[in-house]
Short mmCIF file of C-alpha atoms in Angstrom, two decimals:
data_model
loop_
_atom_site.label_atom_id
_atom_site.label_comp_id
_atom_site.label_asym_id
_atom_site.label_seq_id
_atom_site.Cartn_x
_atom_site.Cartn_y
_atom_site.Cartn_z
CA UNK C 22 0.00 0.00 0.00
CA UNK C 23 1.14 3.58 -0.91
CA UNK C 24 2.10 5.22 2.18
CA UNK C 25 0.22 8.66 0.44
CA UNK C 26 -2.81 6.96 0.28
CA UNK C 27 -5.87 9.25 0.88
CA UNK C 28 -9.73 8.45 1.03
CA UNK C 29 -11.47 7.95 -2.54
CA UNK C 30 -14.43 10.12 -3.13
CA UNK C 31 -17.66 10.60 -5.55
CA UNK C 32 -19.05 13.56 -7.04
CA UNK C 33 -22.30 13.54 -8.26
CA UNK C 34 -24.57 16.02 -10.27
CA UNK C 35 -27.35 15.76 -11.83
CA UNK C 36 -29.89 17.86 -13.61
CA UNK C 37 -33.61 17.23 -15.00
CA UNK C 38 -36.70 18.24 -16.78
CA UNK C 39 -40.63 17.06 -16.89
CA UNK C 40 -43.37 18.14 -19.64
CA UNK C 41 -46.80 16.49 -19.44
CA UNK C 42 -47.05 16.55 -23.69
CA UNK C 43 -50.28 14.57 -23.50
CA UNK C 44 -52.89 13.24 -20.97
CA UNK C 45 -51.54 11.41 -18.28
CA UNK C 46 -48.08 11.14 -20.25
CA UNK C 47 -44.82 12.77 -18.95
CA UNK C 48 -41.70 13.07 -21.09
CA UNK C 49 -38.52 13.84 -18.25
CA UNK C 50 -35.19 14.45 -19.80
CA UNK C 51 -32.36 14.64 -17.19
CA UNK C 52 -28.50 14.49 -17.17
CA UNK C 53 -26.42 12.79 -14.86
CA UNK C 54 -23.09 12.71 -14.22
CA UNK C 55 -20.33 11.65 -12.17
CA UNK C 56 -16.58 12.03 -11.06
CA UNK C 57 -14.19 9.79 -9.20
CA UNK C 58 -11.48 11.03 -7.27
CA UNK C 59 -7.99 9.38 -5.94
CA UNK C 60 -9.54 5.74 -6.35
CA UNK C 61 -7.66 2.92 -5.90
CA UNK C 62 -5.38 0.99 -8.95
CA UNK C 63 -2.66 -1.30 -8.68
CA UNK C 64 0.58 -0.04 -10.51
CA UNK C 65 3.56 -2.12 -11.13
CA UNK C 66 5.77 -0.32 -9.97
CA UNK C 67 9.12 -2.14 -11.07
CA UNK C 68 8.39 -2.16 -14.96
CA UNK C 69 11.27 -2.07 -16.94
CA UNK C 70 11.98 1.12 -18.44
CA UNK C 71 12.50 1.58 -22.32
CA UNK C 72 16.28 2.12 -23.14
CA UNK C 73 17.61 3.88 -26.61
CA UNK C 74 21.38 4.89 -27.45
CA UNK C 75 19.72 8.39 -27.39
CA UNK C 76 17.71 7.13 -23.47
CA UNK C 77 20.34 5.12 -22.52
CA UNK C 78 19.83 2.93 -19.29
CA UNK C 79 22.62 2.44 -16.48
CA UNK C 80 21.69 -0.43 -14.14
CA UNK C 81 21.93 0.96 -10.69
CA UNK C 82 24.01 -1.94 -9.07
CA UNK C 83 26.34 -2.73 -11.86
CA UNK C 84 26.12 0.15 -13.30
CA UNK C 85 25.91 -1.26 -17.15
CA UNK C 86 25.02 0.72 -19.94
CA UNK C 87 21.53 -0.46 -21.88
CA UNK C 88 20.65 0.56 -25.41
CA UNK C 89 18.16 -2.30 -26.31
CA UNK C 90 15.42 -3.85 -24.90
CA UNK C 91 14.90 -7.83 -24.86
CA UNK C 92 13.13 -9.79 -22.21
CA UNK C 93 16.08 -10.99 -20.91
CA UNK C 94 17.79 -7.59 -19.85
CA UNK C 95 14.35 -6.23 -18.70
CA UNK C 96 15.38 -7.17 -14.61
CA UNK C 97 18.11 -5.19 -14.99
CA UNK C 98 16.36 -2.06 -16.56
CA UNK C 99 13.44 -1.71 -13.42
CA UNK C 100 14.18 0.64 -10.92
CA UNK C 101 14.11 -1.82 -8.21
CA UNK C 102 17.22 -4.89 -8.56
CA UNK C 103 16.02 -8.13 -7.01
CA UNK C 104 12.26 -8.48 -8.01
CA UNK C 105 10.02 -9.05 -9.98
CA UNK C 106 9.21 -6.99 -12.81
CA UNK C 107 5.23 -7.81 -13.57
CA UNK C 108 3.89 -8.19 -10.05
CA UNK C 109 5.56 -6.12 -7.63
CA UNK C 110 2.41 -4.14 -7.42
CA UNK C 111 1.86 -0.84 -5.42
CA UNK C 112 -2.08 0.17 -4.84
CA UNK C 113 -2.38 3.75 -4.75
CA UNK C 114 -5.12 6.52 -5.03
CA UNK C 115 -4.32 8.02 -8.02
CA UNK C 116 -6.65 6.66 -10.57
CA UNK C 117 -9.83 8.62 -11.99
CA UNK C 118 -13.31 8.41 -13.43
CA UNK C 119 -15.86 10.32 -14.82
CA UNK C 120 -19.66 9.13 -16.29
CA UNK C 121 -21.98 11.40 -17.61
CA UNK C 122 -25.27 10.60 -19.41
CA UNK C 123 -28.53 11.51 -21.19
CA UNK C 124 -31.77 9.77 -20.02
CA UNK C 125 -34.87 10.47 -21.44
CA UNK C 126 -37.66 8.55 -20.25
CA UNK C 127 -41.67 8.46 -21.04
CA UNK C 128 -44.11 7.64 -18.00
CA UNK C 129 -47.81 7.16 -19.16
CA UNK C 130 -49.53 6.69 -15.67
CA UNK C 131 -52.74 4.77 -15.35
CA UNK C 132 -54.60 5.63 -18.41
CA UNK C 133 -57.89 2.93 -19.35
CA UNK C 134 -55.89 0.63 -17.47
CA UNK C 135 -52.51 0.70 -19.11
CA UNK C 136 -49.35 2.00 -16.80
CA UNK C 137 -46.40 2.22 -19.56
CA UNK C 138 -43.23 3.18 -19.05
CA UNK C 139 -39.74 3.25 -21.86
CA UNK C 140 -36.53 4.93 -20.60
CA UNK C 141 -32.96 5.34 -22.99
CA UNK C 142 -29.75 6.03 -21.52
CA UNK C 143 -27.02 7.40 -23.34
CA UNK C 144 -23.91 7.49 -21.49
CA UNK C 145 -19.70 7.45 -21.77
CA UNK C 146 -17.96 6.27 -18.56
CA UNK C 147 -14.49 6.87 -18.76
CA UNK C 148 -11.53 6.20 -16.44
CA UNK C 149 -7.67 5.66 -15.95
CA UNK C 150 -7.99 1.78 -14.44
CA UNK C 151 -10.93 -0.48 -13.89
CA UNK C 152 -12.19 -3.69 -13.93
CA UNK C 153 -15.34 -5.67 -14.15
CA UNK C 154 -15.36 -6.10 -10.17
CA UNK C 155 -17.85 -8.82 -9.99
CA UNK C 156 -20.17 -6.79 -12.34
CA UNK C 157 -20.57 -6.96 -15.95
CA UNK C 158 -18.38 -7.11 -18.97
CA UNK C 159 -18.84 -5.05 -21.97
CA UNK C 160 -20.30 -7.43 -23.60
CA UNK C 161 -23.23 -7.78 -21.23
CA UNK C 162 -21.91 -11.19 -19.93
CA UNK C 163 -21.26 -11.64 -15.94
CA UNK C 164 -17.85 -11.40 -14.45
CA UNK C 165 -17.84 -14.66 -11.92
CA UNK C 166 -13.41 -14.63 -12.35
CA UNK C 167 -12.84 -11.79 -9.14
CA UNK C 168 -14.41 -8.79 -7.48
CA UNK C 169 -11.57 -6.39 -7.43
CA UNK C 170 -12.08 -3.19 -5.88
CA UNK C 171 -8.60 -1.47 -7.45
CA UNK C 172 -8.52 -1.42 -10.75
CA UNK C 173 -5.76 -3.08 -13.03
CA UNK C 174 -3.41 -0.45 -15.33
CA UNK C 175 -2.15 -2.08 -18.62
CA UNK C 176 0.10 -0.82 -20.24
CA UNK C 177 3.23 2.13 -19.50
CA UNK C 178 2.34 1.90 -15.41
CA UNK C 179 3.50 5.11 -15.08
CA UNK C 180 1.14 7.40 -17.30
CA UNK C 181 -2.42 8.22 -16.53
CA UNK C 182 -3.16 9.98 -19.71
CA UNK C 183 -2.19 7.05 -22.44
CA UNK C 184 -4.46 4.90 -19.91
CA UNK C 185 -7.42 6.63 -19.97
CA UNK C 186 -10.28 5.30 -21.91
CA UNK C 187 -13.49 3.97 -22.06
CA UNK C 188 -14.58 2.07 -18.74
CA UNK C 189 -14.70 -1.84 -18.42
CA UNK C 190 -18.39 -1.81 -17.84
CA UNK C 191 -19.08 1.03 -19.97
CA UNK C 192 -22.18 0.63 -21.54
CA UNK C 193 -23.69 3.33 -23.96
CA UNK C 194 -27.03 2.55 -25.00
CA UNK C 195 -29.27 1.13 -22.44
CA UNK C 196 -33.17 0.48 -23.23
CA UNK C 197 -35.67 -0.43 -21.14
CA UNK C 198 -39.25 -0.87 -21.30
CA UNK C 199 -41.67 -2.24 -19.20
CA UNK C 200 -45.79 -2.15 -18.85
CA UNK C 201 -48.84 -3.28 -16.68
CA UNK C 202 -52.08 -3.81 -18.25
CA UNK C 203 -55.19 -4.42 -15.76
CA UNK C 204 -57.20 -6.82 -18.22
CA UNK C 205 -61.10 -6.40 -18.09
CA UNK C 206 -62.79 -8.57 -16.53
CA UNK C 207 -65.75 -10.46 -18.83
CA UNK C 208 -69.07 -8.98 -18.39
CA UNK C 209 -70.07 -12.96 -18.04
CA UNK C 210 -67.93 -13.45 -15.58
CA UNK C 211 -69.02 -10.62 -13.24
CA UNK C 212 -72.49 -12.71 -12.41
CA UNK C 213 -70.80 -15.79 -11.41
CA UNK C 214 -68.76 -16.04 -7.89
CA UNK C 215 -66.18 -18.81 -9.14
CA UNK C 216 -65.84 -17.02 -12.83
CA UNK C 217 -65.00 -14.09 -11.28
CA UNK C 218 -62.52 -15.51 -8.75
CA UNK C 219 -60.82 -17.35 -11.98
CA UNK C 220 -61.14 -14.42 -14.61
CA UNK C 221 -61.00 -10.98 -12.65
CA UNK C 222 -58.48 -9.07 -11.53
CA UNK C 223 -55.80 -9.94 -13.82
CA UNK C 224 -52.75 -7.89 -14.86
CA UNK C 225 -50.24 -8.53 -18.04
CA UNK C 226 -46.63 -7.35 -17.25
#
């Protein structure tokens, strides 16, 4: 753990608008957003570092010159002699997210006994490390592997900015919609005490 580790936090803002266009029918745009701040990543922290004959590298113990890179010099081009160069991991607070999003959504309240109700999301999530965490992939399917809380960085370790993309479980289109229809009850069945405990009060969802 980094010794400069401080508390993550979440910023959240969100904005919105209604207009009844039609009886008992409401249209509500809104936007929503969201930032992450100093949340947690795991950085390798010993990755080799890229050597040229113009970026020379001089190995700290023997002090040997480095010009090329091949796996089998890459120990002796990390910062740290003595260990490993893919998983000596250091989880820090210094990874970032932001989300923001469009949803529009039309509510038709109980109208000749229909309740209706379709909502879109358009959104971008974007961050500098993440993973799945248990969740979703981007491909809808369910992440059953790990639950990490600190995300993974791929990559150069050391820069934020060429990590930075679109989230794991970014999703941008969402649809949903969803209905209850009270079904009328047959006039026949209203004179009958058995019809009407079979045939009223039924609902289609």
């Amino acid at each position: 753990m980094d010794r400069n580790n401080r508390t993550p936090y979440l910023q959240q803002f969100n904005t919105s608008m209604e207009y009844q266009f039609a009886r008992d029918t409401v249209l509500q745009v809104a936007y929503v957003g969201s930032r992450g701040v100093r949340l947690f990543r795991t950085v390798a922290v010993n990755q080799a570092t890229i050597a040229s004959t113009t970026h020379p590298v001089t190995n700290v113990v023997t002090q040997d010159v480095i010009v090329d890179n091949t796996p089998e010099n890459a120990s002796l081009r990390a910062p740290f002699q003595g260990t490993d160069t893919s998983f000596f991991n250091l989880n820090q607070t210094t990874a970032a997210s932001t989300y923001h999003s469009l949803q529009v959504s039309v509510n038709r309240r109980s109208a000749k006994g229909i309740d209706f109700r379709a909502s879109y999301t358009f959104s971008k999530s974007i961050d500098d490390a993440s993973n799945a965490g248990g969740g979703a992939f981007s491909d809808g399917s369910l992440d059953t592997t790990s639950a990490l809380d600190t995300g993974t960085v791929f990559g150069n370790q050391f820069s934020a900015h060429t990590n930075r993309g679109l989230s794991d479980f970014d999703r941008t289109h969402r649809l949903v919609l969803n209905g209850i229809w009270d079904v009328p009850t047959a006039g026949w069945a209203v004179h009958s005490r058995v019809a009407n405990a079979l045939f009223a009060n039924w609902q289609l969802s």
